[in-house]
Amino acid sequence: MGRFDEQLKHFEKLLEQQAARVERLKNEGDFVDYSSLDKLIIGVVGGDGIGPMITSQAQRVLEYLLADDIAAGKIELRTIEGLTIENRVAVMKAIPDDVLEEIKKCHVILKGPTTTPQKGDPWPNIESANVAMRKALDLFANVRPVKVEEQGIDWTFFRENTEGEYALGSSGINVTEDMAFDFKVTTTQGTERIARAAFDFAKKNGKTRVTAVTKANVIKTTDGKFLEICRKVASEYPDITFDEWYIDIMTAKLVDEKRRRDFQVVVLPNLYGDIITDEAAEFQGGVGTAGSSNLGKRYAMFEAIHGSAPRMVKEGRAQYADPCSVIRAAAMLLSHIGKAEESAKLMRAIVICSQEEKKLVMTGREGGATAEAFTDYIIETLKKL
Ligand code: IPM
Ligand code: MG
């Protein structure tokens, strides 16, 4: 027996899994054409903590905006129960099988935040439901827009969503008592599709610049590959300016008022995308204001970028949670399924209610508006648009 036989066996298994995934990626089809469906099913998954509260409010907005299609049987809004930390712990799975099966019957999902256990929590350290869902539904593009008109900020981040540090985030090895290893995975297919998604978006939306962000000077193999593939895809889009930044200086440049307006579309590996989109959202009013889409070829999932705020629930403040993040995610969902006009109207209503008119203000606690009252306000505003 060699000293590291067990670890090598574990590593070999990971390599086989990832190699099999690459083969699947090679054979993946194209994006679903929603207009060809008889009925489009939107699954609404509440999640944990403040999730069910804010998601049900976003569902009301969708019910209002899609009323005609729902009445005609062309769109169904389907509530999917059971993606709770209690259920996940009971079966020791990031997503219980029956819940995943229900989710897979839908085309697009609106999802509330789910609690991610970490070391030291009362919960066993199971994989994040978010991360598991992105993998299970192969939602490779995490698209996170941030817009602050008065500051000239209009960014769209294309965060790779299934690879990088996250692919094997729950499969690291404690090699010895004193040495832990994690893995980072970058594939040609996985990088090509996110890079292409970013450039296609830029082209379709009149953007003139795409920026790739890595740490390829240090993380040479995986980030090096990511960057190389971005360069290759960039060469297919000669009308779009391509530039490269390292994640550390990029993080700094986002607070540089003179430089930050120049960024338009940013494409980056999973973990850097995770971190920098929280920073970026802060300029817009915090993670509570940001929505995010997770796009794959077959499925798409729309969610807030914040967590389930267990503290708010514990302190009895769940009803004051800001629903704007999930409502914004619902607007992104509308745009994704071809309801551009409804989506634009909803985005407009959110800006009117939370930035311009501000007849109600969310504070997250007593004295501020409740999620329900704020959603009424948004629906009333929509009626006038
Ligand atoms: C996000 C979140 C998740 C992530 C967590 C909850 C696992 O931070 O969507 O950005 O790291 O991707
Ligand atoms: Mg995050």
XYZ file of C-alpha atoms and ligand atoms in Angstrom:
398
model
C 0.000 0.000 0.000
C 1.369 3.405 -0.974
C 1.064 6.203 1.527
C -1.530 8.114 -0.498
C -3.364 5.238 -2.188
C -6.699 6.157 -0.671
C -6.393 9.793 -1.685
C -5.246 8.868 -5.160
C -8.265 6.618 -5.543
C -10.519 9.485 -4.510
C -8.742 11.779 -6.955
C -9.083 9.231 -9.749
C -12.822 9.064 -9.118
C -13.048 12.840 -9.399
C -11.105 12.788 -12.638
C -13.463 10.170 -14.065
C -16.533 12.173 -13.027
C -15.196 15.344 -14.582
C -14.068 13.581 -17.755
C -17.597 12.154 -18.086
C -18.991 15.653 -17.646
C -16.763 16.938 -20.436
C -18.156 14.208 -22.713
C -21.686 15.320 -21.843
C -20.762 18.927 -22.608
C -19.463 17.925 -26.001
C -22.891 16.535 -26.866
C -25.142 19.186 -25.375
C -27.906 20.622 -27.523
C -28.869 24.214 -28.164
C -30.960 26.554 -26.002
C -34.684 25.648 -25.701
C -36.919 27.783 -27.887
C -39.694 28.787 -25.501
C -41.933 29.999 -28.297
C -42.184 26.436 -29.609
C -43.705 25.090 -26.375
C -47.443 24.447 -25.956
C -47.187 25.349 -22.331
C -44.357 26.972 -20.446
C -44.056 25.882 -16.821
C -42.555 28.298 -14.313
C -41.676 26.577 -11.047
C -41.658 28.717 -7.921
C -39.388 27.384 -5.177
C -39.585 29.223 -1.835
C -36.432 27.957 -0.138
C -35.455 28.778 3.460
C -35.661 31.689 5.876
C -37.128 34.805 4.246
C -37.279 32.891 0.922
C -40.935 31.781 0.951
C -42.003 35.287 2.039
C -40.273 37.231 -0.717
C -40.745 34.581 -3.405
C -44.497 34.441 -2.888
C -44.579 38.227 -3.358
C -42.648 37.935 -6.621
C -45.118 35.236 -7.665
C -47.992 37.725 -7.195
C -46.237 40.124 -9.548
C -45.818 37.386 -12.162
C -49.447 36.352 -11.766
C -50.465 39.924 -12.459
C -48.196 40.437 -15.475
C -48.839 37.021 -17.043
C -52.571 36.873 -16.247
C -53.656 36.505 -19.893
C -51.215 33.712 -20.724
C -52.062 31.929 -17.483
C -55.785 32.164 -18.204
C -55.187 30.840 -21.726
C -53.218 27.867 -20.363
C -50.048 28.946 -22.164
C -48.126 29.539 -18.963
C -48.402 27.720 -15.657
C -46.990 28.983 -12.382
C -46.287 25.931 -10.260
C -45.335 26.094 -6.589
C -42.705 23.505 -5.677
C -42.504 22.710 -1.981
C -39.836 20.927 -0.052
C -36.518 22.596 -0.841
C -35.958 23.368 2.838
C -32.908 22.800 4.975
C -34.952 20.471 7.232
C -35.900 18.211 4.308
C -32.413 18.329 2.838
C -30.866 17.335 6.134
C -33.458 14.557 6.618
C -32.305 12.866 3.389
C -28.721 14.204 3.600
C -28.904 15.561 0.067
C -28.430 19.064 -1.294
C -31.695 18.634 -3.205
C -34.104 15.821 -2.236
C -34.772 13.517 -5.216
C -38.528 14.170 -5.319
C -37.971 17.938 -5.301
C -35.411 17.711 -8.102
C -37.820 15.576 -10.103
C -40.539 18.248 -9.763
C -38.093 20.993 -10.674
C -37.036 19.103 -13.784
C -40.650 19.062 -15.019
C -40.513 22.849 -15.294
C -38.788 24.977 -17.900
C -37.757 27.913 -15.775
C -37.529 28.329 -12.013
C -37.949 31.304 -9.714
C -36.102 30.405 -6.562
C -35.845 31.905 -3.092
C -32.576 31.724 -1.144
C -31.644 28.451 0.526
C -29.536 28.035 3.646
C -26.009 26.831 2.955
C -24.624 24.885 5.906
C -21.043 25.604 6.828
C -18.644 24.096 9.325
C -19.865 24.786 12.860
C -23.556 25.209 11.938
C -26.195 23.077 13.657
C -26.727 21.435 10.249
C -24.536 18.704 8.813
C -22.171 20.144 6.219
C -24.141 19.130 3.081
C -23.578 20.828 -0.268
C -25.311 24.134 -0.959
C -28.673 23.641 -2.706
C -27.768 26.529 -5.018
C -24.550 24.974 -6.105
C -26.206 21.555 -6.474
C -29.042 22.967 -8.574
C -26.669 24.822 -10.862
C -24.871 21.533 -11.417
C -27.971 19.291 -11.637
C -29.628 21.559 -14.220
C -26.297 22.496 -15.838
C -26.950 26.220 -15.386
C -23.593 27.368 -16.624
C -24.085 31.116 -16.959
C -24.761 33.173 -13.868
C -25.729 36.547 -15.280
C -25.730 39.385 -12.750
C -26.515 42.892 -13.928
C -25.755 45.956 -11.816
C -27.047 49.354 -12.839
C -26.740 52.726 -11.122
C -27.849 55.240 -13.702
C -26.775 58.411 -11.931
C -23.250 57.072 -11.561
C -23.013 55.794 -15.106
C -22.704 52.196 -13.942
C -24.166 49.573 -16.261
C -22.398 46.270 -15.775
C -23.367 42.728 -16.670
C -21.315 39.994 -15.075
C -21.143 36.568 -16.710
C -20.003 34.332 -13.906
C -19.158 30.763 -14.925
C -21.449 28.754 -12.720
C -20.658 25.047 -12.809
C -16.863 24.785 -12.762
C -13.852 26.423 -11.160
C -13.577 26.158 -7.407
C -17.205 25.097 -7.134
C -17.124 21.967 -9.297
C -15.512 19.920 -6.529
C -16.070 22.274 -3.610
C -17.501 19.450 -1.503
C -14.997 16.838 -2.718
C -11.732 18.105 -1.303
C -9.370 15.763 0.520
C -7.944 15.923 4.011
C -4.744 14.279 2.874
C -3.308 14.058 6.380
C -4.404 15.555 9.646
C -2.335 18.601 8.757
C -2.928 19.006 5.041
C -6.130 19.734 3.115
C -6.517 19.881 -0.658
C -9.302 21.362 -2.745
C -9.560 21.320 -6.520
C -10.350 23.798 -9.248
C -11.600 22.586 -12.618
C -11.611 24.481 -15.905
C -12.693 22.792 -19.128
C -12.511 23.929 -22.714
C -16.222 23.313 -23.290
C -17.274 24.924 -20.022
C -15.228 28.049 -20.689
C -16.161 28.351 -24.332
C -19.874 28.385 -23.608
C -19.636 31.086 -20.908
C -17.325 33.223 -23.028
C -19.630 32.869 -26.009
C -22.662 33.704 -23.862
C -20.935 36.915 -22.732
C -19.940 37.970 -26.241
C -23.338 37.070 -27.723
C -25.003 39.142 -25.031
C -22.665 42.047 -25.771
C -23.389 41.831 -29.473
C -27.163 41.591 -29.073
C -27.300 44.423 -26.568
C -25.077 46.943 -28.277
C -22.247 46.610 -25.788
C -18.800 47.425 -27.106
C -16.520 45.894 -24.526
C -16.063 42.517 -22.839
C -13.577 42.154 -19.981
C -12.168 38.825 -18.803
C -11.118 38.666 -15.171
C -8.813 35.945 -13.843
C -5.733 35.449 -11.724
C -3.884 33.771 -14.565
C -0.548 35.178 -13.416
C -0.692 32.880 -10.375
C -3.349 30.233 -11.004
C -1.645 29.419 -14.219
C -3.242 26.207 -15.418
C -6.972 26.650 -14.871
C -7.185 30.450 -15.087
C -4.621 30.338 -17.869
C -6.948 28.073 -19.826
C -9.937 30.276 -19.064
C -8.138 33.346 -20.364
C -6.787 31.631 -23.443
C -10.262 30.470 -24.435
C -11.738 33.925 -23.817
C -9.107 35.348 -26.166
C -10.000 32.784 -28.804
C -13.731 33.508 -28.564
C -12.965 37.262 -28.572
C -11.253 36.874 -31.935
C -14.617 35.797 -33.370
C -16.118 39.158 -32.348
C -13.864 41.753 -33.981
C -16.357 44.584 -33.322
C -16.147 44.112 -29.583
C -13.164 45.350 -27.615
C -11.698 42.663 -25.399
C -9.521 43.349 -22.383
C -8.064 41.368 -19.513
C -7.751 42.183 -15.822
C -6.630 40.336 -12.737
C -9.229 39.904 -10.049
C -7.335 41.877 -7.391
C -6.980 45.078 -9.390
C -10.459 44.621 -10.867
C -11.854 44.600 -7.335
C -10.081 47.908 -6.738
C -11.138 49.435 -10.056
C -14.805 48.900 -9.283
C -14.462 51.573 -6.595
C -12.523 53.906 -8.905
C -15.183 56.369 -10.025
C -13.170 57.463 -13.051
C -12.536 54.000 -14.432
C -15.476 51.885 -13.404
C -17.985 53.318 -15.865
C -15.896 51.899 -18.685
C -16.668 48.306 -17.787
C -19.641 46.821 -19.598
C -19.689 43.035 -19.811
C -17.408 41.027 -17.546
C -16.735 37.290 -17.900
C -15.041 35.402 -15.113
C -14.563 32.064 -13.355
C -16.962 30.987 -10.659
C -15.390 32.124 -7.376
C -14.156 35.508 -8.630
C -17.635 36.034 -10.035
C -19.189 35.154 -6.706
C -17.073 37.670 -4.840
C -17.075 40.572 -7.233
C -20.822 40.492 -7.870
C -21.457 41.090 -4.167
C -19.114 44.070 -4.312
C -20.754 45.335 -7.491
C -24.269 44.980 -6.082
C -23.268 47.168 -3.157
C -23.136 50.236 -5.450
C -26.721 49.590 -6.389
C -27.937 49.425 -2.813
C -26.720 46.036 -1.613
C -27.210 42.383 -2.425
C -30.874 42.715 -1.431
C -31.478 44.756 -4.574
C -29.811 42.417 -7.033
C -31.331 39.626 -9.073
C -29.494 36.947 -10.935
C -30.164 34.500 -13.704
C -28.655 31.058 -13.987
C -28.921 29.969 -17.582
C -28.417 26.584 -19.169
C -29.373 25.143 -22.524
C -32.394 23.259 -21.155
C -33.252 25.028 -17.894
C -32.971 28.491 -16.422
C -33.252 29.556 -12.813
C -33.719 33.066 -11.469
C -32.913 34.068 -7.924
C -31.745 36.762 -5.524
C -28.030 36.890 -4.903
C -28.346 37.079 -1.124
C -28.858 34.391 1.490
C -31.891 33.270 3.471
C -31.347 35.789 6.324
C -32.036 33.381 9.214
C -31.388 36.248 11.640
C -34.369 38.193 10.290
C -36.576 35.157 10.803
C -35.237 34.512 14.298
C -35.881 38.100 15.282
C -39.420 37.936 13.862
C -38.696 40.375 11.020
C -39.251 38.108 7.993
C -42.278 40.108 6.881
C -40.032 43.178 6.470
C -37.602 41.446 4.105
C -37.050 43.354 0.855
C -38.737 41.443 -1.992
C -37.055 43.569 -4.696
C -34.229 41.110 -5.290
C -36.582 38.268 -6.205
C -38.925 40.631 -8.051
C -35.945 41.794 -10.085
C -35.111 38.127 -10.694
C -38.720 37.711 -11.875
C -38.166 40.575 -14.324
C -35.099 38.781 -15.664
C -37.181 35.616 -15.971
C -39.780 37.527 -18.014
C -37.125 38.829 -20.366
C -35.664 35.334 -20.729
C -39.005 33.799 -21.764
C -39.568 36.467 -24.381
C -41.748 38.860 -22.400
C -39.487 41.842 -23.025
C -42.213 44.458 -22.617
C -43.488 43.063 -19.304
C -39.924 42.740 -18.102
C -39.059 46.348 -18.933
C -42.241 47.552 -17.251
C -41.419 45.634 -14.112
C -37.830 46.929 -14.026
C -39.235 50.423 -14.428
C -41.729 49.916 -11.594
C -38.957 48.689 -9.285
C -36.884 51.807 -10.012
C -39.895 54.113 -9.483
C -40.822 52.479 -6.185
C -37.374 51.981 -4.691
C -35.307 54.851 -6.124
C -37.516 57.657 -7.449
C -40.922 57.994 -5.844
C -40.193 56.014 -2.671
C -43.716 56.244 -1.232
C -42.814 53.218 0.862
C -39.383 52.404 2.166
C -38.042 49.012 3.181
C -35.889 49.099 6.302
C -35.855 45.402 7.141
C -37.608 46.037 10.436
C -40.673 47.446 12.118
C -41.355 50.979 10.958
C -40.402 50.117 7.388
C -42.765 48.671 4.796
C -43.592 44.979 4.748
C -42.744 42.852 1.729
C -46.442 42.503 1.020
C -47.159 46.250 1.187
C -44.167 47.007 -1.020
C -45.350 44.438 -3.559
C -48.816 46.017 -3.558
C -47.052 49.305 -4.280
C -45.168 47.755 -7.205
C -48.367 46.227 -8.626
C -50.230 49.552 -8.256
C -47.338 51.261 -10.036
C -47.433 48.658 -12.813
C -51.124 49.377 -13.360
C -50.246 52.989 -14.159
C -47.475 52.158 -16.639
C -24.268 33.237 -4.629
C -24.094 32.675 -3.252
C -23.796 31.175 -3.345
C -22.520 31.010 -4.128
C -23.702 30.483 -1.986
C -24.962 30.682 -1.196
C -23.354 29.036 -2.109
O -23.094 33.356 -2.566
O -25.200 32.822 -5.336
O -23.475 34.097 -5.009
O -21.444 31.028 -3.542
O -22.596 30.856 -5.344
Mg -22.277 34.982 -3.610
